[in-house]
Short mmCIF file of C-alpha atoms and ligand atoms in Angstrom, two decimals:
data_model
loop_
_atom_site.label_atom_id
_atom_site.label_comp_id
_atom_site.label_asym_id
_atom_site.label_seq_id
_atom_site.Cartn_x
_atom_site.Cartn_y
_atom_site.Cartn_z
CA MET A 125 -24.15 -35.11 0.08
CA ILE A 126 -22.44 -32.66 -2.20
CA ILE A 127 -18.95 -33.64 -3.18
CA LEU A 128 -16.22 -31.59 -4.95
CA GLY A 129 -13.87 -33.84 -6.84
CA ILE A 130 -10.27 -32.93 -7.75
CA GLU A 131 -7.92 -34.93 -9.92
CA THR A 132 -4.38 -33.88 -10.88
CA SER A 133 -2.37 -37.20 -10.84
CA CYS A 134 -1.03 -36.86 -14.37
CA ASP A 135 -1.75 -34.56 -17.34
CA GLU A 136 -5.38 -33.79 -16.72
CA THR A 137 -6.61 -31.14 -14.44
CA ALA A 138 -10.11 -32.00 -13.50
CA VAL A 139 -12.66 -30.58 -11.07
CA CYS A 140 -16.32 -31.61 -10.57
CA VAL A 141 -19.22 -31.24 -8.11
CA ILE A 142 -21.68 -34.15 -7.79
CA HIS A 143 -24.74 -34.75 -5.65
CA ALA A 144 -24.35 -38.20 -4.12
CA THR A 145 -27.10 -40.07 -2.27
CA GLY A 146 -28.05 -43.65 -1.44
CA ASN A 147 -25.96 -46.33 0.13
CA LEU A 148 -23.12 -48.78 -0.75
CA GLU A 149 -25.62 -51.14 -2.39
CA LYS A 150 -27.36 -48.49 -4.34
CA PRO A 151 -25.40 -45.27 -4.66
CA ALA A 152 -26.87 -42.54 -6.81
CA PHE A 153 -25.16 -39.63 -8.46
CA LYS A 154 -26.10 -36.33 -10.22
CA VAL A 155 -23.46 -34.47 -11.95
CA LEU A 156 -23.73 -30.73 -11.02
CA GLY A 157 -20.71 -29.49 -12.78
CA ASN A 158 -17.61 -31.08 -14.50
CA THR A 159 -14.61 -29.78 -16.26
CA THR A 160 -11.47 -31.74 -17.53
CA LEU A 161 -8.58 -29.70 -18.97
CA SER A 162 -6.20 -31.92 -20.88
CA GLN A 163 -2.51 -30.78 -21.06
CA VAL A 164 -1.91 -33.35 -24.02
CA ASN A 165 -0.88 -30.69 -26.51
CA ILE A 166 1.79 -29.26 -24.15
CA HIS A 167 3.22 -32.64 -23.37
CA ALA A 168 2.94 -33.99 -27.02
CA LYS A 169 5.98 -31.76 -27.95
CA HIS A 170 8.10 -33.84 -25.51
CA GLY A 171 6.57 -37.20 -26.48
CA GLY A 172 5.39 -37.97 -22.94
CA VAL A 173 4.31 -36.35 -19.73
CA PHE A 174 6.87 -34.03 -17.93
CA PRO A 175 6.00 -34.04 -14.07
CA MET A 176 7.18 -30.48 -13.47
CA LEU A 177 5.47 -29.19 -16.52
CA ALA A 178 2.25 -30.92 -15.43
CA LYS A 179 2.61 -29.33 -11.94
CA ARG A 180 2.95 -25.96 -13.53
CA GLU A 181 -0.16 -26.42 -15.61
CA HIS A 182 -2.18 -27.63 -12.66
CA THR A 183 -1.19 -24.73 -10.52
CA LYS A 184 -2.08 -22.38 -13.31
CA ASN A 185 -5.50 -23.92 -14.16
CA LEU A 186 -7.15 -25.07 -10.85
CA ILE A 187 -8.67 -21.86 -9.88
CA PRO A 188 -10.16 -21.00 -13.30
CA ILE A 189 -11.50 -24.55 -13.56
CA LEU A 190 -12.95 -24.44 -9.99
CA GLU A 191 -14.74 -21.19 -10.84
CA GLU A 192 -16.02 -22.61 -14.11
CA VAL A 193 -17.36 -25.71 -12.18
CA LEU A 194 -19.01 -23.68 -9.40
CA ARG A 195 -20.77 -21.55 -12.00
CA GLU A 196 -22.11 -24.62 -13.80
CA SER A 197 -23.22 -26.05 -10.47
CA ASN A 198 -24.96 -22.73 -9.51
CA PHE A 199 -22.72 -22.43 -6.51
CA PHE A 200 -20.80 -19.32 -7.71
CA LYS A 201 -22.35 -16.40 -5.82
CA SER A 202 -20.23 -13.27 -5.85
CA ARG A 203 -20.03 -11.21 -2.72
CA GLU A 204 -18.23 -8.18 -1.27
CA LYS A 205 -14.75 -9.55 -0.73
CA VAL A 206 -14.41 -10.48 3.03
CA ALA A 207 -11.34 -10.50 4.84
CA LEU A 208 -10.03 -14.08 5.23
CA GLY A 209 -8.71 -13.47 8.69
CA LYS A 210 -4.96 -13.54 9.48
CA ASP A 211 -5.05 -17.16 10.73
CA LYS A 212 -6.56 -18.61 7.72
CA GLU A 213 -4.51 -16.67 5.35
CA LYS A 214 -1.39 -17.83 7.21
CA THR A 215 -2.50 -21.53 7.20
CA ILE A 216 -3.43 -21.39 3.52
CA SER A 217 -0.23 -19.76 2.51
CA LYS A 218 1.65 -22.43 4.52
CA ILE A 219 -0.18 -25.28 2.81
CA LEU A 220 0.49 -23.81 -0.54
CA GLU A 221 4.06 -22.76 0.15
CA ARG A 222 5.31 -24.87 -2.76
CA GLU A 223 2.63 -23.49 -5.01
CA PRO A 224 2.85 -19.66 -4.26
CA GLY A 225 1.16 -18.70 -7.51
CA LEU A 226 -1.91 -20.90 -6.53
CA ALA A 227 -1.88 -19.45 -2.98
CA HIS A 228 -1.83 -15.94 -4.36
CA ASP A 229 -4.70 -16.63 -6.68
CA LEU A 230 -6.81 -18.35 -4.05
CA ILE A 231 -6.48 -15.73 -1.53
CA LYS A 232 -7.26 -13.07 -4.14
CA VAL A 233 -10.25 -14.77 -5.87
CA LEU A 234 -12.02 -17.10 -3.54
CA PRO A 235 -12.97 -14.73 -0.72
CA SER A 236 -15.18 -12.90 -3.29
CA ILE A 237 -17.16 -16.15 -3.63
CA GLU A 238 -19.78 -17.16 -1.14
CA ARG A 239 -18.98 -20.46 0.63
CA PRO A 240 -20.48 -23.27 -1.66
CA LYS A 241 -22.74 -25.74 -0.03
CA ILE A 242 -20.22 -28.57 -0.38
CA ASP A 243 -19.89 -31.31 2.28
CA ALA A 244 -16.73 -32.96 1.28
CA ILE A 245 -13.70 -32.56 -1.13
CA ALA A 246 -12.43 -35.82 -2.61
CA VAL A 247 -8.95 -35.61 -4.08
CA THR A 248 -6.55 -38.21 -5.60
CA TYR A 249 -3.49 -38.88 -3.52
CA GLY A 250 -1.92 -41.52 -5.64
CA PRO A 251 -0.73 -43.32 -7.66
CA GLY A 252 0.59 -40.86 -10.22
CA LEU A 253 3.31 -38.24 -10.67
CA GLU A 254 4.06 -36.84 -7.17
CA PRO A 255 4.61 -33.20 -7.98
CA ALA A 256 1.35 -33.29 -9.89
CA LEU A 257 -0.35 -35.06 -7.16
CA TRP A 258 0.77 -32.54 -4.48
CA VAL A 259 -0.77 -29.57 -6.26
CA GLY A 260 -4.22 -31.17 -6.07
CA ILE A 261 -3.84 -32.37 -2.55
CA ASN A 262 -2.60 -28.94 -1.28
CA PHE A 263 -5.30 -27.21 -3.20
CA ALA A 264 -7.89 -29.43 -1.60
CA LYS A 265 -6.47 -28.93 1.83
CA ALA A 266 -6.45 -25.05 1.30
CA LEU A 267 -10.00 -25.13 0.24
CA GLY A 268 -10.79 -27.23 3.19
CA VAL A 269 -9.34 -24.61 5.46
CA LEU A 270 -11.01 -21.80 3.54
CA TRP A 271 -14.51 -23.22 3.69
CA ASP A 272 -14.24 -25.65 6.75
CA ILE A 273 -14.79 -28.73 4.68
CA GLU A 274 -13.50 -32.24 5.34
CA VAL A 275 -10.91 -33.51 2.69
CA CYS A 276 -11.20 -37.26 1.65
CA PRO A 277 -8.14 -38.77 -0.10
CA VAL A 278 -8.89 -41.11 -2.98
CA ASN A 279 -6.86 -43.83 -4.68
CA HIS A 280 -6.91 -43.04 -8.36
CA MET A 281 -7.26 -46.75 -9.24
CA GLU A 282 -10.31 -47.12 -7.02
CA GLY A 283 -11.56 -44.12 -8.92
CA HIS A 284 -11.11 -46.05 -12.22
CA ILE A 285 -13.27 -48.87 -10.81
CA ALA A 286 -15.95 -46.34 -9.63
CA SER A 287 -15.93 -44.78 -12.97
CA VAL A 288 -18.45 -47.28 -14.30
CA LEU A 289 -21.05 -46.28 -11.70
CA LEU A 290 -22.20 -43.24 -13.53
CA ASN A 291 -25.11 -43.92 -16.05
CA GLU A 292 -26.23 -41.59 -18.86
CA LYS A 293 -29.12 -40.14 -16.89
CA SER A 294 -26.88 -38.77 -14.18
CA ARG A 295 -26.50 -35.43 -15.98
CA SER A 296 -30.06 -34.43 -15.46
CA THR A 297 -31.56 -36.37 -12.58
CA ASP A 298 -30.41 -37.98 -9.28
CA SER A 299 -30.27 -41.43 -10.92
CA GLU A 300 -29.35 -44.59 -9.28
CA SER A 301 -25.94 -45.72 -10.39
CA ARG A 302 -25.51 -48.89 -12.44
CA MET A 303 -26.04 -51.91 -10.09
CA ILE A 304 -22.82 -53.68 -9.56
CA LYS A 305 -23.12 -57.15 -8.10
CA PHE A 306 -20.11 -58.33 -6.05
CA PRO A 307 -17.87 -60.07 -6.19
CA VAL A 308 -16.26 -57.94 -8.92
CA LEU A 309 -13.23 -58.57 -11.16
CA ALA A 310 -11.68 -55.47 -12.64
CA LEU A 311 -9.22 -55.05 -15.39
CA LEU A 312 -7.56 -51.69 -14.93
CA ILE A 313 -5.51 -50.60 -18.00
CA SER A 314 -3.92 -47.16 -18.23
CA GLY A 315 -0.80 -45.31 -19.07
CA GLY A 316 0.74 -46.27 -15.73
CA HIS A 317 -1.12 -49.56 -14.77
CA THR A 318 -2.27 -52.92 -16.00
CA GLU A 319 -3.76 -55.02 -13.23
CA LEU A 320 -6.47 -57.59 -12.58
CA VAL A 321 -8.16 -56.74 -9.19
CA PHE A 322 -10.65 -58.78 -7.36
CA THR A 323 -13.03 -57.37 -4.72
CA GLU A 324 -15.88 -58.83 -2.57
CA LYS A 325 -16.88 -55.40 -1.35
CA TRP A 326 -15.97 -51.86 -1.71
CA GLY A 327 -12.73 -50.79 -0.02
CA LYS A 328 -11.09 -54.27 0.04
CA TYR A 329 -9.00 -55.24 -3.02
CA LYS A 330 -6.75 -58.08 -4.09
CA ILE A 331 -4.43 -57.85 -7.00
CA LEU A 332 -4.56 -61.04 -8.86
CA GLY A 333 -2.04 -60.11 -11.47
CA GLU A 334 -0.23 -57.03 -12.88
CA THR A 335 2.33 -56.00 -15.45
CA ARG A 336 5.93 -56.88 -14.74
CA ASP A 337 7.40 -54.02 -16.90
CA ASP A 338 5.49 -51.51 -19.04
CA ALA A 339 1.80 -50.67 -18.60
CA VAL A 340 -0.27 -51.31 -21.71
CA GLY A 341 -1.00 -47.64 -22.30
CA GLU A 342 2.69 -46.92 -22.17
CA ALA A 343 3.21 -49.73 -24.82
CA TYR A 344 0.61 -48.15 -26.95
CA ASP A 345 2.44 -44.73 -26.71
CA LYS A 346 5.81 -46.12 -27.29
CA VAL A 347 4.79 -48.35 -30.37
CA GLY A 348 3.01 -45.12 -31.65
CA ARG A 349 6.26 -43.24 -31.41
CA MET A 350 8.05 -45.94 -33.38
CA LEU A 351 5.36 -45.72 -36.11
CA GLY A 352 5.62 -41.95 -36.19
CA ILE A 353 2.15 -41.46 -34.43
CA PRO A 354 2.12 -38.50 -32.15
CA TYR A 355 1.67 -38.79 -28.29
CA PRO A 356 -0.80 -40.10 -26.81
CA ALA A 357 -0.80 -42.68 -29.51
CA GLY A 358 -3.46 -44.91 -27.84
CA PRO A 359 -6.61 -43.13 -29.09
CA ARG A 360 -4.90 -42.78 -32.57
CA ILE A 361 -3.84 -46.30 -32.94
CA SER A 362 -7.43 -47.27 -31.82
CA ARG A 363 -8.88 -45.09 -34.59
CA LEU A 364 -6.63 -46.51 -37.23
CA THR A 365 -7.38 -50.19 -36.36
CA THR A 366 -11.10 -49.61 -36.08
CA GLU A 367 -11.16 -47.95 -39.52
CA ASP A 368 -9.02 -50.82 -40.84
CA ARG A 369 -11.36 -53.51 -39.53
CA ILE A 370 -14.40 -51.66 -40.99
CA ILE A 371 -13.00 -50.60 -44.28
CA ARG A 372 -10.82 -53.56 -45.52
CA LYS A 373 -9.78 -56.84 -44.18
CA ILE A 374 -6.30 -56.71 -45.26
CA ALA A 375 -3.80 -59.40 -44.63
CA ASN A 376 -1.22 -58.92 -42.00
CA ARG A 377 2.50 -59.14 -42.69
CA TYR A 378 3.50 -59.10 -39.07
CA ASP A 379 3.42 -61.74 -36.35
CA LEU A 380 4.07 -60.41 -33.01
CA PRO A 381 4.32 -62.50 -29.93
CA ARG A 382 1.50 -62.72 -27.13
CA PRO A 383 3.64 -62.21 -24.15
CA MET A 384 2.96 -64.39 -21.11
CA ILE A 385 -0.32 -65.73 -22.69
CA ASN A 386 0.60 -69.32 -21.48
CA SER A 387 2.09 -68.44 -18.16
CA ASP A 388 0.42 -70.05 -15.17
CA ASN A 389 -0.17 -66.83 -13.52
CA LEU A 390 -2.29 -63.69 -14.18
CA ASP A 391 0.78 -61.36 -14.71
CA PHE A 392 1.34 -59.34 -17.93
CA SER A 393 4.40 -58.14 -19.82
CA PHE A 394 4.37 -55.53 -22.59
CA SER A 395 8.00 -54.53 -22.83
CA GLY A 396 9.00 -57.57 -25.04
CA LEU A 397 6.11 -56.82 -27.29
CA LYS A 398 7.25 -53.36 -27.81
CA THR A 399 10.84 -54.59 -28.53
CA SER A 400 9.42 -57.03 -31.18
CA VAL A 401 7.70 -54.08 -32.96
CA LEU A 402 11.06 -52.31 -32.89
CA TYR A 403 12.81 -55.28 -34.54
CA ALA A 404 10.04 -55.90 -37.07
CA LEU A 405 10.23 -52.29 -38.09
CA LYS A 406 13.99 -52.45 -38.63
CA LYS A 407 13.36 -54.67 -41.49
CA VAL A 408 10.93 -52.26 -43.15
CA PRO A 409 12.59 -49.68 -45.58
CA LYS A 410 9.98 -46.96 -44.94
CA ILE A 411 7.30 -46.63 -42.41
CA ASP A 412 4.38 -45.45 -44.57
CA GLU A 413 0.61 -45.58 -43.89
CA VAL A 414 0.17 -49.12 -44.79
CA VAL A 415 2.94 -50.26 -42.49
CA GLN A 416 1.35 -48.01 -39.67
CA ARG A 417 -2.03 -49.63 -40.02
CA GLU A 418 -0.79 -53.22 -40.32
CA MET A 419 1.60 -52.98 -37.37
CA ALA A 420 -0.90 -51.11 -35.32
CA ARG A 421 -3.47 -53.87 -36.01
CA GLU A 422 -1.23 -56.64 -35.17
CA PHE A 423 -0.04 -54.94 -32.05
CA GLU A 424 -3.64 -54.42 -30.93
CA ASP A 425 -4.59 -58.06 -31.84
CA ALA A 426 -1.73 -59.13 -29.54
CA VAL A 427 -2.84 -56.99 -26.73
CA VAL A 428 -6.50 -58.13 -27.11
CA ASP A 429 -5.48 -61.79 -27.27
CA VAL A 430 -3.55 -61.35 -24.00
CA PHE A 431 -6.38 -59.66 -22.22
CA VAL A 432 -9.05 -62.08 -23.24
CA SER A 433 -6.89 -64.97 -22.20
CA LYS A 434 -5.90 -63.61 -18.76
CA THR A 435 -9.39 -62.27 -18.07
CA ARG A 436 -10.80 -65.87 -18.94
CA GLN A 437 -8.42 -67.46 -16.58
CA ALA A 438 -9.23 -64.81 -13.80
CA ILE A 439 -12.93 -65.38 -14.17
CA GLU A 440 -12.57 -69.10 -13.98
CA LYS A 441 -10.35 -68.69 -10.88
CA CYS A 442 -12.61 -66.21 -8.87
CA THR A 443 -16.11 -66.66 -10.37
CA PRO A 444 -16.98 -62.96 -10.10
CA LYS A 445 -20.66 -61.80 -10.87
CA THR A 446 -19.62 -58.48 -12.50
CA PHE A 447 -16.54 -57.59 -14.69
CA ILE A 448 -15.35 -54.05 -14.95
CA ILE A 449 -12.74 -52.48 -17.40
CA GLY A 450 -11.44 -49.10 -16.41
CA GLY A 451 -8.55 -46.71 -17.20
CA GLY A 452 -7.54 -44.88 -20.38
CA VAL A 453 -7.08 -48.02 -22.44
CA SER A 454 -10.51 -49.25 -21.67
CA ALA A 455 -11.69 -46.57 -24.21
CA ASN A 456 -10.33 -48.93 -26.86
CA ILE A 457 -13.24 -50.42 -29.06
CA SER A 458 -11.41 -53.65 -29.97
CA ILE A 459 -10.57 -54.44 -26.38
CA GLN A 460 -14.15 -53.54 -25.32
CA ASN A 461 -15.69 -55.73 -28.02
CA ALA A 462 -13.44 -58.74 -27.29
CA LEU A 463 -14.08 -58.56 -23.60
CA THR A 464 -17.72 -58.08 -23.95
CA GLU A 465 -17.98 -61.16 -26.10
CA LEU A 466 -15.98 -63.15 -23.58
CA CYS A 467 -18.23 -62.01 -20.80
CA LYS A 468 -21.22 -62.87 -22.80
CA LYS A 469 -19.93 -66.42 -23.35
CA MET A 470 -19.08 -66.82 -19.66
CA GLY A 471 -22.49 -65.39 -18.50
CA ILE A 472 -21.03 -62.40 -16.60
CA GLU A 473 -22.13 -58.90 -16.71
CA ILE A 474 -19.70 -56.44 -17.99
CA PHE A 475 -19.35 -52.73 -17.18
CA VAL A 476 -17.38 -50.22 -19.36
CA PRO A 477 -17.11 -46.51 -18.37
CA GLN A 478 -19.19 -44.07 -20.46
CA GLN A 479 -17.18 -42.19 -22.97
CA ASN A 480 -14.83 -39.55 -21.36
CA LEU A 481 -14.80 -41.44 -18.10
CA SER A 482 -12.36 -43.97 -19.29
CA THR A 483 -9.38 -41.46 -19.26
CA ASP A 484 -8.68 -39.40 -16.08
CA ASN A 485 -11.53 -37.17 -14.82
CA ALA A 486 -12.81 -35.85 -11.50
CA LEU A 487 -16.11 -37.60 -11.53
CA MET A 488 -14.65 -41.00 -10.73
CA ILE A 489 -12.68 -39.38 -7.89
CA ALA A 490 -15.79 -37.75 -6.41
CA MET A 491 -17.79 -41.06 -6.72
CA ALA A 492 -14.85 -43.00 -5.12
CA GLY A 493 -14.77 -40.33 -2.45
CA PHE A 494 -18.46 -41.03 -1.62
CA ILE A 495 -17.89 -44.75 -1.49
CA ASN A 496 -14.85 -44.30 0.89
CA ILE A 497 -17.03 -41.99 3.29
CA LEU A 498 -19.76 -44.67 3.25
CA VAL A 499 -17.19 -47.44 3.94
CA GLY A 500 -15.66 -45.28 6.57
CA ASN A 501 -12.10 -45.65 5.22
CA ASN A 502 -11.36 -41.97 5.86
CA LYS A 503 -8.03 -40.64 6.79
CA THR A 504 -7.66 -37.46 8.68
CA GLU A 505 -6.56 -34.40 6.86
CA GLN A 506 -3.03 -34.39 8.16
CA ASP A 507 -2.47 -37.85 6.90
CA ILE A 508 -2.91 -36.99 3.19
CA LYS A 509 0.41 -37.08 1.34
CA ALA A 510 1.06 -37.75 -2.29
CA ASN A 511 2.06 -41.35 -2.86
CA GLY A 512 3.20 -41.98 -6.43
CA ASN A 513 3.28 -45.62 -5.95
CA LEU A 514 0.13 -46.07 -4.04
CA ARG A 515 -1.42 -49.68 -4.57
CA LEU A 516 -4.91 -50.91 -4.12
CA ALA A 517 -3.66 -53.77 -2.07
O1 KG4 B 818 -6.13 -43.45 -17.42
P1 KG4 B 818 -5.45 -42.57 -18.14
O2 KG4 B 818 -6.11 -41.35 -18.75
O3 KG4 B 818 -4.15 -42.01 -17.40
C1 KG4 B 818 -3.38 -42.77 -16.59
O4 KG4 B 818 -3.87 -42.90 -15.41
O5 KG4 B 818 -2.43 -43.37 -17.03
O6 KG4 B 818 -4.79 -43.38 -19.34
C2 KG4 B 818 -3.91 -42.77 -20.45
C3 KG4 B 818 -3.49 -43.87 -21.31
C4 KG4 B 818 -2.53 -43.33 -22.45
O7 KG4 B 818 -1.34 -44.33 -22.50
C5 KG4 B 818 -3.25 -43.39 -23.69
O8 KG4 B 818 -2.54 -43.64 -24.94
C6 KG4 B 818 -4.27 -44.52 -23.47
O9 KG4 B 818 -4.65 -44.40 -22.08
N1 KG4 B 818 -5.43 -44.58 -24.37
C7 KG4 B 818 -5.82 -45.43 -25.09
C8 KG4 B 818 -6.99 -45.12 -25.82
N2 KG4 B 818 -7.31 -43.92 -25.28
C9 KG4 B 818 -6.49 -43.61 -24.29
N3 KG4 B 818 -5.17 -46.67 -25.46
C10 KG4 B 818 -5.74 -47.38 -26.46
N4 KG4 B 818 -7.01 -47.19 -27.05
C11 KG4 B 818 -7.62 -45.98 -26.74
N5 KG4 B 818 -8.65 -45.72 -27.42
ZN1 ZN B 819 -5.86 -42.94 -14.85
#
């Protein structure tokens, strides 16, 4: 089955085409085309993601990215422009009435491309920024009408779980995905989420614990701002701390709390940690590079300690066979190393997404779309609405 994946929930516009085969026990994927366009530089000026700006950028970029991905997948075949037919043109204009620029470009450009042999379109419908989500959903629906293809709505967090399925060979061959043994425990850590999820089978999830205030990625970005590190600070803090651990083992002047580490539940809280950084920095006359490095390291150590402790408790509680980390913050090397060590000690297999699949991308959405189709969880097209607060359970 050939699946077109579309992801626009936040500040990445991403489109891909994959060839998916196999079954729920052994899905196999080949990447035919994949592009992610990050809006980071645009939002960096504002220190965070602005929903309407994200929507504008998605609207502008979706058609050029789709064309690029179709070219890469060898599905881009020019033809004499054919008339769309009044009915289709009307339906597409109606679907994209809030994105008139996109409707115009779609009607102008796509009838000159032969219908690609795509069987399904998988699109993120939540959670995320609703104006941004709507662009992707309406685009998917319009393509569905244009090419008569079914549209499959995907939960972005299920996408982060599915992100670990792809293995390195999937670029060149139809390769079996990495074998995940259920039950699975997943720690999903991103700019909008921090949650421990348990599942005995694809499509059925239980949230064991989640953040009561800020998401961990949000805490990284806010602490970064206090330290004068530009948005998104997560990858930069990660680089600083990794260098630090390698280059010199400097003593640390700071002593931050490990929030909720001793609570008798699996919830998290990162807002207090962020405030502790703020107070500690008030006592510092000047935030220079040494302060940046030391504070970044202590902050990251606090985050790591909390994740290790909560993951250990969750593993003891639900005895999974596989542990997965997903979401933008799972790209963090210190977090990856600490959790890998924990899983080794506890005799559990750990799966971490390949590089570039931690942060938002369309491949995880296409793979989760395939899983959804196999599970039979599909909604009908009319049902698809953006849901900024969509949950896994
Ligand atoms: O999953 P994602 O791309 O978008 C959301 O769904 O939120 O995650 C983005 C978040 C940002 O807060 C970013 O600072 C953080 O992931 N991030 C990292 C790293 N790379 C990205 N945080 C810590 N260490 C990293 N290496
Ligand atoms: Zn995400």
